PDB file of C-alpha atoms in Angstrom:
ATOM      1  CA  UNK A  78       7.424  22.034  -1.298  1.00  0.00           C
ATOM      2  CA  UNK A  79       5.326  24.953  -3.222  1.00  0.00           C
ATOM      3  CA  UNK A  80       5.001  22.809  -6.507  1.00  0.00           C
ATOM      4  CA  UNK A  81       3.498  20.061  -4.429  1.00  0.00           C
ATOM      5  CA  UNK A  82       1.323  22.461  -2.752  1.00  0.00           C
ATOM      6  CA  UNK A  83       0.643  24.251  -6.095  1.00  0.00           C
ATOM      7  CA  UNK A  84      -0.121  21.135  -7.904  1.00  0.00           C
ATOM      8  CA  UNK A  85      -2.455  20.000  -4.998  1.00  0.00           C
ATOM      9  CA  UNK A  86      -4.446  23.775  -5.327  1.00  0.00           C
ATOM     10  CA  UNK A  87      -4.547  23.196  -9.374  1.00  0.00           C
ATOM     11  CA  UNK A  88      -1.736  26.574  -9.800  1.00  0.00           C
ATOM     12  CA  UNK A  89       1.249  25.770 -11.946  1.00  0.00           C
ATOM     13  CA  UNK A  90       4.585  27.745 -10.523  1.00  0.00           C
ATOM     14  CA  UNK A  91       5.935  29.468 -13.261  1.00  0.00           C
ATOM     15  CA  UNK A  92       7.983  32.878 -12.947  1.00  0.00           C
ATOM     16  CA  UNK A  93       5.379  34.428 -15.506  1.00  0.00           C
ATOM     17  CA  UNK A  94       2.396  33.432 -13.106  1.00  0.00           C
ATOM     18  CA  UNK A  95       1.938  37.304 -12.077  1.00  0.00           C
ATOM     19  CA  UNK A  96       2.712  38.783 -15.267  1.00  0.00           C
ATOM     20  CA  UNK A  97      -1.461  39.051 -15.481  1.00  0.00           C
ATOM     21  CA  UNK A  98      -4.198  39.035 -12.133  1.00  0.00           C
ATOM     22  CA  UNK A  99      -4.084  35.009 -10.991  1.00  0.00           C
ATOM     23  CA  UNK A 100      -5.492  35.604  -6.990  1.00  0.00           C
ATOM     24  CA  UNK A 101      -5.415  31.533  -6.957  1.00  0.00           C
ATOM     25  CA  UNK A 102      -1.752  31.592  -7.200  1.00  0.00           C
ATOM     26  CA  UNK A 103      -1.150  34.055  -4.900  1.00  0.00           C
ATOM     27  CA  UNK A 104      -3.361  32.123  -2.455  1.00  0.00           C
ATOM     28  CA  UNK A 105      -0.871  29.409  -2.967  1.00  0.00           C
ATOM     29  CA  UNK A 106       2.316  31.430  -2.852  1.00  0.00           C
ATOM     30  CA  UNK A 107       1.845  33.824   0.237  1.00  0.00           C
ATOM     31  CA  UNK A 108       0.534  31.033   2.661  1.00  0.00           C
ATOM     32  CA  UNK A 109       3.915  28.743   1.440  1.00  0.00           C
ATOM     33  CA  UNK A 110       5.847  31.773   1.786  1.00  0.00           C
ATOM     34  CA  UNK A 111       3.909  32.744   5.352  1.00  0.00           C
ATOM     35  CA  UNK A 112       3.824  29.401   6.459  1.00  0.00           C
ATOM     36  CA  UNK A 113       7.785  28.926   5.892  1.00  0.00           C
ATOM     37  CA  UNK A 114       8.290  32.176   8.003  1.00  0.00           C
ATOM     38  CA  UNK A 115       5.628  31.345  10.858  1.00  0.00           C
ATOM     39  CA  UNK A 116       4.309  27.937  11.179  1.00  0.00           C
ATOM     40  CA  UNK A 117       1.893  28.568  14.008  1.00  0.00           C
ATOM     41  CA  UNK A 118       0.704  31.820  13.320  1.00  0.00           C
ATOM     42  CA  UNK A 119       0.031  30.595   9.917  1.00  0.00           C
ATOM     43  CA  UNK A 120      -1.873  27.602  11.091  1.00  0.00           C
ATOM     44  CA  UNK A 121      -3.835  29.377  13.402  1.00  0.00           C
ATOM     45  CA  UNK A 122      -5.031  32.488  11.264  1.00  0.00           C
ATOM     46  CA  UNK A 123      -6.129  30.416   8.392  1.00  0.00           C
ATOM     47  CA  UNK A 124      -6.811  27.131   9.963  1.00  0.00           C
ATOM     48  CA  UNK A 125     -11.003  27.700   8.767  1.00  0.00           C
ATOM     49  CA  UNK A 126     -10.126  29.127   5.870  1.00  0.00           C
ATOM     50  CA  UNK A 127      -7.261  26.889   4.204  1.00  0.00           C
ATOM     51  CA  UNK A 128      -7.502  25.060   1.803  1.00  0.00           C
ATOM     52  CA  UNK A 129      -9.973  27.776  -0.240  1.00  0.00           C
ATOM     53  CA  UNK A 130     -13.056  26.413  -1.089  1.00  0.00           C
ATOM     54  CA  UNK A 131     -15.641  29.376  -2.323  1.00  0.00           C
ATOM     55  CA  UNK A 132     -15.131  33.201  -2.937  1.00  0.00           C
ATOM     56  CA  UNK A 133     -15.819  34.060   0.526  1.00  0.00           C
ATOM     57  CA  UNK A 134     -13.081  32.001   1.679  1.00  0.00           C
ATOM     58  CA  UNK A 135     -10.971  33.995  -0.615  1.00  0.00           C
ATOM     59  CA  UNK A 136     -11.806  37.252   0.342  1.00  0.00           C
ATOM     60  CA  UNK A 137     -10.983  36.116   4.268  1.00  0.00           C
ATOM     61  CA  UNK A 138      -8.069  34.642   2.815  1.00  0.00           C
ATOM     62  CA  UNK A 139      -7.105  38.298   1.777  1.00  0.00           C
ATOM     63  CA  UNK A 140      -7.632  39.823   4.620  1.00  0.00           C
ATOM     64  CA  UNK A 141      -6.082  37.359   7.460  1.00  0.00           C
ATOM     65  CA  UNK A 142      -2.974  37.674   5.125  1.00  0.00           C
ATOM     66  CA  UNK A 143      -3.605  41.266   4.729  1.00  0.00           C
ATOM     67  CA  UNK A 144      -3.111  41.298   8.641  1.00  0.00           C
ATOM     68  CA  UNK A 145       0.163  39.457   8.940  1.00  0.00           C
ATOM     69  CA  UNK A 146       1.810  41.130   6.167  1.00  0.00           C
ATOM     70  CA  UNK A 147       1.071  44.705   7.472  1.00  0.00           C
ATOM     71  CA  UNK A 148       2.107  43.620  10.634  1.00  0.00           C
ATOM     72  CA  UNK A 149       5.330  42.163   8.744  1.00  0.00           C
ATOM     73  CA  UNK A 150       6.072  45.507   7.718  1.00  0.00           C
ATOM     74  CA  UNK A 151       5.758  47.329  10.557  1.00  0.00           C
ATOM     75  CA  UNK A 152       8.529  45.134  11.669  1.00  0.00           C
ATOM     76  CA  UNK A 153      10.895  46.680   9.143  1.00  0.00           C
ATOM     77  CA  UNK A 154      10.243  43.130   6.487  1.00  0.00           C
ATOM     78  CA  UNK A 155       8.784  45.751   3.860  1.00  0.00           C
ATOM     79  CA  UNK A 156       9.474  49.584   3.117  1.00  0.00           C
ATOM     80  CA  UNK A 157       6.611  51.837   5.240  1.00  0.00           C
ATOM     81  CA  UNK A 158       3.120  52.558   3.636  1.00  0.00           C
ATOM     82  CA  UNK A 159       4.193  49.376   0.929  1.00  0.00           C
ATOM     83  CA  UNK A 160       1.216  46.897   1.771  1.00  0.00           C
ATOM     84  CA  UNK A 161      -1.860  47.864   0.503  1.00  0.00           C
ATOM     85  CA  UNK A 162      -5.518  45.899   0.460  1.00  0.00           C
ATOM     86  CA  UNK A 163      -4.808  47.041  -3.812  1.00  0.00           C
ATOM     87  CA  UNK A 164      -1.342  44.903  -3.628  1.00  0.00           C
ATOM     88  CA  UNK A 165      -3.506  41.645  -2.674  1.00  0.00           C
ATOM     89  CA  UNK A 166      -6.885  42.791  -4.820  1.00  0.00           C
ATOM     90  CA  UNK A 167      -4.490  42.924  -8.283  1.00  0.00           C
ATOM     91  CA  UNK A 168      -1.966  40.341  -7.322  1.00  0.00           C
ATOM     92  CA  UNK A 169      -0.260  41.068 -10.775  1.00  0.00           C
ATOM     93  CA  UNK A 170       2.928  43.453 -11.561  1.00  0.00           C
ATOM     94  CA  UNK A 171       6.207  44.521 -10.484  1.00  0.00           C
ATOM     95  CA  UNK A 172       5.018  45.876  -6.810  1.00  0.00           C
ATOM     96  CA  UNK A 173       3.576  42.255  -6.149  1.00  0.00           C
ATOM     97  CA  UNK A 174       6.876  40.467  -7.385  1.00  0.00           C
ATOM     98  CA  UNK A 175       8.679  42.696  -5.124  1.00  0.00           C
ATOM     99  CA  UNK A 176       6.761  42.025  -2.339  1.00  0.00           C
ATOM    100  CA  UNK A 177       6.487  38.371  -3.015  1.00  0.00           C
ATOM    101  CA  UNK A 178      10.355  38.719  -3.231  1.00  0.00           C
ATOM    102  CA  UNK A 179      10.913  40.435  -0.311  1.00  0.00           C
ATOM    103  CA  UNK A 180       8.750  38.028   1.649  1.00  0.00           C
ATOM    104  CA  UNK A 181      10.670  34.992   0.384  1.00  0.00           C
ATOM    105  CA  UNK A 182      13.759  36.695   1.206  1.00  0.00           C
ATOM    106  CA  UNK A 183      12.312  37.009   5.135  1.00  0.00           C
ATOM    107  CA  UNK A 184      10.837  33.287   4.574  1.00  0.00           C
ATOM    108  CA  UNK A 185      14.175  32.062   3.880  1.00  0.00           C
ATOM    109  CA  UNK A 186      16.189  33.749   6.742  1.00  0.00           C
ATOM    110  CA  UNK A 187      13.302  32.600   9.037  1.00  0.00           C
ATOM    111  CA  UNK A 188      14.299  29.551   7.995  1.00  0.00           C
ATOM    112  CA  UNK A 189      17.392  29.531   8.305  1.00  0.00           C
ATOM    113  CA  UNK A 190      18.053  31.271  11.920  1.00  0.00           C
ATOM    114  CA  UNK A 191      15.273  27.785  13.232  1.00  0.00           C
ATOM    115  CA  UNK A 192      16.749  24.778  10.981  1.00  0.00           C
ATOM    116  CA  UNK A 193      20.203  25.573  11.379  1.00  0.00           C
ATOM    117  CA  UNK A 194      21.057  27.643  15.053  1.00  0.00           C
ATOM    118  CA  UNK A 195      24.669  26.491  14.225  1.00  0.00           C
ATOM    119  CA  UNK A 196      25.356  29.247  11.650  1.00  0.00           C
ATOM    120  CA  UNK A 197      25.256  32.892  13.273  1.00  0.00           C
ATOM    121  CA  UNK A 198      22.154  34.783  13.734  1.00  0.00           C
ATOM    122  CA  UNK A 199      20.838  36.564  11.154  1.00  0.00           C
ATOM    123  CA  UNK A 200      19.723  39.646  11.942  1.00  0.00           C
ATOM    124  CA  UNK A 201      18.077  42.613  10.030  1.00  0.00           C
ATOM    125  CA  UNK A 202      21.778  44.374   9.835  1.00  0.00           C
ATOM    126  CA  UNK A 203      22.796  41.302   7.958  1.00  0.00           C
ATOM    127  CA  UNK A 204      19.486  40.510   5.877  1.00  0.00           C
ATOM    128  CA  UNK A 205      20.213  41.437   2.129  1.00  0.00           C
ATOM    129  CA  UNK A 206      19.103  44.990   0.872  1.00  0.00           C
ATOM    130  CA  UNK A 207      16.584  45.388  -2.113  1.00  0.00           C
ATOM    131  CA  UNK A 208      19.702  46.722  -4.188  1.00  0.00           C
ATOM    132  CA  UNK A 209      21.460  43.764  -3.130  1.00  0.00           C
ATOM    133  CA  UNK A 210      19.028  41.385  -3.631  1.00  0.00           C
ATOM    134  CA  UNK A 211      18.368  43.110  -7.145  1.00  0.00           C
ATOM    135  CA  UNK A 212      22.219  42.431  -8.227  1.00  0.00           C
ATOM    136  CA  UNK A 213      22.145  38.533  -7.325  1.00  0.00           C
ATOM    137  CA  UNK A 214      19.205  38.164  -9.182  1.00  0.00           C
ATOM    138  CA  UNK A 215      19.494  38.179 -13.009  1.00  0.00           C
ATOM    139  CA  UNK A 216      17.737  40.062 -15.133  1.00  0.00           C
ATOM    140  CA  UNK A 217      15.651  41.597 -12.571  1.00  0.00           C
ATOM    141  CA  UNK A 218      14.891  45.480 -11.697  1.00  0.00           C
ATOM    142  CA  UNK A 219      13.827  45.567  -8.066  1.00  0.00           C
ATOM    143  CA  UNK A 220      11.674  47.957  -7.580  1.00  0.00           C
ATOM    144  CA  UNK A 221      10.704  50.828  -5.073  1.00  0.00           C
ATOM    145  CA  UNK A 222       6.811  50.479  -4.224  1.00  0.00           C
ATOM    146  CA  UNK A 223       6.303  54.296  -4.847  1.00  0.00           C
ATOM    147  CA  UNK A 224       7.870  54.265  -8.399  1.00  0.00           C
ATOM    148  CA  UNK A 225       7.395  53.236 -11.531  1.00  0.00           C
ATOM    149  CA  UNK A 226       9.944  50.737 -12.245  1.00  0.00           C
ATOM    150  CA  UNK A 227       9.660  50.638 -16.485  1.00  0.00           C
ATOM    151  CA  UNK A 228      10.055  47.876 -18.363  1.00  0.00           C
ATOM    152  CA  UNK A 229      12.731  44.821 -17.160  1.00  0.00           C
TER     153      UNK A 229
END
């Protein structure tokens, strides 16, 4: 799982671990998160560059995922216009929980629909909405990538 992987990358999982900039925990959580969702694409797009060894792994790192999230969201997994190069750069805030969120969310039904073809097909008309994932989640504000969301 992620805490193995985490452990094994020297990040400790923690839901304060993007309360400040930490791009060595994002490493860690968006190839989990990507490789849950696409196994092969995964291994193929970072298979030079995974595990990170130096800064200019990281900044290829940035940019392969870069290229599979914005393709991501041009298939309707995140609002239009939401990933940025900035979103990756700061990997800190609200914007980047809601996009790690939102990814997790995709992860998960990725998941689901290939480990269990038993249970119905889950397609986009059935995948959660932010405002619902927002009210299953405690104490959380989702929030819209073009506002401010205020404190939570």
């Amino acid at each position: 799982g992620i805490d193995h992987d985490a452990a094994s990358q020297g990040v400790q999982i923690s839901p304060e671990m993007f309360n400040v900039s930490n791009s060595k925990a994002m490493e860690v959580v968006l190839y989990y998160l990507l490789h849950r969702a696409y196994p092969e694409q995964t291994h193929e797009q970072f298979k030079v560059i995974w595990p990170i060894m130096d800064k200019k792994q990281s900044r290829e790192f940035k940019s392969a995922a870069l290229s599979m999230l914005t393709k991501l969201e041009k298939e309707g997994v995140f609002p239009p216009g939401s990933i940025r190069n900035s979103l990756l750069q700061t990997c800190s805030g609200e914007r980047f929980y809601y996009m790690v969120l939102l990814l997790s969310n995709h992860a998960l039904l990725r998941g689901l629909n290939t480990q269990a073809p038993y249970l119905p097909a889950l397609d986009k008309s059935r995948q959660l909405s932010s405002a619902q994932l927002a009210s299953i989640i405690p104490h959380t504000k989702v929030c819209p990538f073009r506002e401010p969301c205020g404190n939570i």
